Amino acid sequence: MTIAAWKGEFGNEYAKRNGFAQDQIYARVVLWEKILAPILFNRPASFLEVGANIGLNIAALNEIVGGSRFYATEPNDHAKQTLIQTDLCDEVTNDEARLLAFNTGSIEFVFTSGVLIHIQSADLLQSCKEIHRVSSRYICSIEYFSDKPQEVEYRGNKDMLWKRDFGSYWMDQFPGLNLIHYGFEWKRRTGLDNLTWWLFEKQGVSHAA
């Protein structure tokens, strides 16, 4: 299955399954407080979520770093319209990760959450290049982990989900990235999925400045 599936009914059903719920937003607030802890004293002025769906992460971030500018991309029209109606973002586009309309270095903090796992291997590097291009400072990925690339059947479908060591992938493809922080979220304790996350900074920009 391709990006067309996410733009159609398959993506609509995903958005409906992951609706706004206070416990889910709270779980993400806890997660983002942990991720952002090393840089909150110099908080990013702008955030872009690539593949934001209906905006649960954006809602959580608004509670932590309200006053920053928020942007999002979401190729599924149903999810995009739901996010727009929340009025949480300055701009929402329908860009795919492999071709972002944002200017080079225009967003300080660019991230994905459960998106890279759904990008086919042939498109993964181009998608990461676009994320790297748009970010002026920070890149964060929150994804499923496997020490070796592994395809996983997703809701009865093949060719839809791949786990890998995304942290190593980022550092191998972009040697100029500096790792600030990483961690694991345990589903049994957090109420989220079993997630591994990495926070990077582009070389030449010190988060201690």
Short mmCIF file of C-alpha atoms in Angstrom, two decimals:
data_model
loop_
_atom_site.label_atom_id
_atom_site.label_comp_id
_atom_site.label_asym_id
_atom_site.label_seq_id
_atom_site.Cartn_x
_atom_site.Cartn_y
_atom_site.Cartn_z
CA MET A 1 0.00 0.00 0.00
CA THR A 2 1.17 3.54 -0.74
CA ILE A 3 0.55 7.12 0.42
CA ALA A 4 -2.74 6.94 -1.49
CA ALA A 5 -4.08 4.59 1.21
CA TRP A 6 -3.39 7.18 3.90
CA LYS A 7 -5.11 9.87 1.84
CA GLY A 8 -8.21 7.71 1.44
CA GLU A 9 -10.55 5.68 3.65
CA PHE A 10 -7.70 3.81 5.36
CA GLY A 11 -6.36 7.15 6.61
CA ASN A 12 -9.86 8.34 7.53
CA GLU A 13 -10.33 5.30 9.77
CA TYR A 14 -6.95 5.92 11.41
CA ALA A 15 -7.98 9.47 12.28
CA LYS A 16 -11.29 8.28 13.73
CA ARG A 17 -9.54 5.68 15.92
CA ASN A 18 -7.17 8.31 17.30
CA GLY A 19 -9.56 11.07 18.28
CA PHE A 20 -9.04 13.70 20.94
CA ALA A 21 -9.13 12.25 24.44
CA GLN A 22 -7.84 14.02 27.53
CA ASP A 23 -5.85 11.01 28.73
CA GLN A 24 -4.05 10.79 25.39
CA ILE A 25 -3.19 14.48 25.43
CA TYR A 26 -1.97 14.21 29.04
CA ALA A 27 0.23 11.23 28.12
CA ARG A 28 1.78 13.29 25.35
CA VAL A 29 2.32 16.27 27.65
CA VAL A 30 4.34 13.99 29.94
CA LEU A 31 6.28 12.65 26.95
CA TRP A 32 7.05 16.08 25.52
CA GLU A 33 8.12 17.50 28.87
CA LYS A 34 10.72 14.75 28.96
CA ILE A 35 11.87 15.26 25.38
CA LEU A 36 12.12 19.04 25.65
CA ALA A 37 13.67 19.15 29.12
CA PRO A 38 17.25 19.83 27.89
CA ILE A 39 16.17 22.76 25.69
CA LEU A 40 13.20 24.35 27.47
CA PHE A 41 15.38 27.13 28.88
CA ASN A 42 15.87 28.21 25.26
CA ARG A 43 12.56 27.06 23.85
CA PRO A 44 12.14 26.75 20.08
CA ALA A 45 10.17 29.57 18.52
CA SER A 46 8.56 27.32 15.89
CA PHE A 47 7.52 23.67 15.56
CA LEU A 48 6.54 21.60 12.53
CA GLU A 49 5.00 18.16 12.84
CA VAL A 50 5.32 16.14 9.65
CA GLY A 51 2.27 13.90 9.49
CA ALA A 52 0.34 15.44 12.37
CA ASN A 53 -2.97 13.63 11.83
CA ILE A 54 -5.58 15.44 13.98
CA GLY A 55 -2.97 17.17 16.15
CA LEU A 56 -2.64 15.34 19.48
CA ASN A 57 1.04 16.20 19.70
CA ILE A 58 0.39 19.80 18.71
CA ALA A 59 -2.25 20.04 21.45
CA ALA A 60 0.21 18.72 24.03
CA LEU A 61 2.96 21.07 22.89
CA ASN A 62 0.60 24.04 23.13
CA GLU A 63 0.28 23.29 26.84
CA ILE A 64 4.07 23.25 27.32
CA VAL A 65 5.41 25.87 24.94
CA GLY A 66 2.36 28.01 24.21
CA GLY A 67 3.46 31.14 22.41
CA SER A 68 5.63 29.27 19.93
CA ARG A 69 4.43 29.04 16.33
CA PHE A 70 3.04 25.68 15.24
CA TYR A 71 2.90 24.22 11.75
CA ALA A 72 1.80 20.81 10.50
CA THR A 73 1.56 18.67 7.41
CA GLU A 74 -1.15 16.04 6.95
CA PRO A 75 -1.93 14.38 3.58
CA ASN A 76 -5.27 12.96 4.76
CA ASP A 77 -7.93 15.60 4.14
CA HIS A 78 -10.28 14.43 6.92
CA ALA A 79 -7.52 14.62 9.53
CA LYS A 80 -6.23 17.89 8.11
CA GLN A 81 -9.63 19.57 8.37
CA THR A 82 -10.06 18.29 11.92
CA LEU A 83 -6.69 19.79 12.87
CA ILE A 84 -7.48 23.11 11.19
CA GLN A 85 -10.73 23.35 13.17
CA THR A 86 -8.81 23.08 16.46
CA ASP A 87 -7.11 26.39 15.64
CA LEU A 88 -3.89 25.06 17.18
CA CYS A 89 -1.66 25.69 14.15
CA ASP A 90 -0.53 28.75 12.26
CA GLU A 91 -0.56 26.71 9.04
CA VAL A 92 -1.52 23.18 8.00
CA THR A 93 -0.53 21.81 4.59
CA ASN A 94 -1.21 18.49 2.86
CA ASP A 95 2.48 17.91 2.06
CA GLU A 96 3.98 14.45 2.04
CA ALA A 97 7.22 14.04 4.00
CA ARG A 98 9.24 13.52 0.83
CA LEU A 99 8.30 16.96 -0.53
CA LEU A 100 7.74 19.71 2.03
CA ALA A 101 6.65 23.16 0.88
CA PHE A 102 8.41 24.97 3.73
CA ASN A 103 11.52 27.02 3.05
CA THR A 104 14.97 25.74 3.93
CA GLY A 105 15.77 26.37 7.59
CA SER A 106 12.40 28.01 8.18
CA ILE A 107 11.29 25.95 11.21
CA GLU A 108 13.38 25.62 14.36
CA PHE A 109 12.04 22.23 15.54
CA VAL A 110 10.80 19.61 13.05
CA PHE A 111 9.50 16.24 14.22
CA THR A 112 7.67 13.04 13.36
CA SER A 113 5.65 10.77 15.63
CA GLY A 114 4.71 7.38 14.22
CA VAL A 115 5.26 8.57 10.65
CA LEU A 116 8.68 7.35 9.51
CA ILE A 117 7.56 3.80 10.33
CA HIS A 118 4.94 4.07 7.58
CA ILE A 119 7.27 5.44 4.88
CA GLN A 120 8.46 2.88 2.36
CA SER A 121 12.21 2.29 2.32
CA ALA A 122 12.55 3.75 -1.17
CA ASP A 123 11.16 7.10 0.08
CA LEU A 124 12.68 7.18 3.57
CA LEU A 125 15.96 8.95 2.78
CA GLN A 126 14.27 11.63 0.66
CA SER A 127 11.75 12.22 3.45
CA CYS A 128 14.52 12.60 6.02
CA LYS A 129 16.42 14.93 3.69
CA GLU A 130 13.36 17.18 3.50
CA ILE A 131 12.94 17.20 7.28
CA HIS A 132 16.64 17.99 7.66
CA ARG A 133 16.41 20.76 5.06
CA VAL A 134 13.46 22.53 6.66
CA SER A 135 14.82 22.37 10.21
CA SER A 136 17.03 25.24 11.30
CA ARG A 137 18.05 23.58 14.56
CA TYR A 138 16.29 20.54 16.04
CA ILE A 139 15.00 17.24 14.63
CA CYS A 140 13.02 14.78 16.72
CA SER A 141 11.67 11.35 15.79
CA ILE A 142 9.28 9.27 17.91
CA GLU A 143 8.94 5.85 16.28
CA TYR A 144 8.89 2.07 16.77
CA PHE A 145 12.35 0.56 17.30
CA SER A 146 14.10 -2.51 15.96
CA ASP A 147 17.87 -2.97 15.87
CA LYS A 148 17.49 -4.26 12.31
CA PRO A 149 14.94 -3.09 9.70
CA GLN A 150 11.81 -5.19 10.13
CA GLU A 151 8.52 -5.15 8.27
CA VAL A 152 5.48 -5.65 10.51
CA GLU A 153 1.96 -6.52 9.35
CA TYR A 154 -0.26 -3.54 10.13
CA ARG A 155 -3.98 -4.17 10.67
CA GLY A 156 -3.85 -7.10 8.28
CA ASN A 157 -1.89 -5.21 5.63
CA LYS A 158 1.64 -5.73 4.35
CA ASP A 159 3.93 -3.03 2.98
CA MET A 160 2.60 -0.53 5.54
CA LEU A 161 4.90 -0.49 8.58
CA TRP A 162 8.63 -0.88 9.12
CA LYS A 163 10.50 -0.73 12.42
CA ARG A 164 14.20 0.13 12.54
CA ASP A 165 16.83 1.96 14.55
CA PHE A 166 15.80 5.40 13.32
CA GLY A 167 18.31 7.09 15.61
CA SER A 168 21.21 5.34 13.91
CA TYR A 169 19.61 5.96 10.53
CA TRP A 170 19.55 9.70 11.16
CA MET A 171 23.13 9.78 12.42
CA ASP A 172 24.46 7.59 9.60
CA GLN A 173 22.76 9.61 6.86
CA PHE A 174 23.44 13.02 8.42
CA PRO A 175 26.80 12.90 10.27
CA GLY A 176 26.45 16.56 11.25
CA LEU A 177 23.61 15.81 13.68
CA ASN A 178 24.41 15.87 17.38
CA LEU A 179 22.36 13.65 19.70
CA ILE A 180 20.96 15.64 22.63
CA HIS A 181 18.68 13.08 24.25
CA TYR A 182 16.86 9.80 23.64
CA GLY A 183 14.52 7.51 25.52
CA PHE A 184 11.93 4.76 25.56
CA GLU A 185 8.26 4.99 26.52
CA TRP A 186 6.72 1.77 27.87
CA LYS A 187 3.12 1.20 26.81
CA ARG A 188 2.17 -0.47 30.08
CA ARG A 189 3.21 2.59 32.08
CA THR A 190 2.47 5.49 29.72
CA GLY A 191 -0.72 4.51 27.88
CA LEU A 192 1.10 5.27 24.62
CA ASP A 193 2.61 2.65 22.35
CA ASN A 194 6.09 1.26 23.01
CA LEU A 195 7.97 4.19 21.52
CA THR A 196 11.61 5.14 21.16
CA TRP A 197 12.50 8.77 20.59
CA TRP A 198 15.58 10.75 19.62
CA LEU A 199 16.26 14.49 19.80
CA PHE A 200 18.99 15.83 17.51
CA GLU A 201 20.55 19.22 16.92
CA LYS A 202 22.12 20.30 13.66
CA GLN A 203 25.85 20.82 13.89
CA GLY A 204 27.03 24.35 14.49
CA VAL A 205 24.04 25.34 16.67
CA SER A 206 24.63 24.73 20.36
CA HIS A 207 21.60 24.16 22.60
CA ALA A 208 23.72 25.46 25.47
CA ALA A 209 24.02 28.90 23.87
#
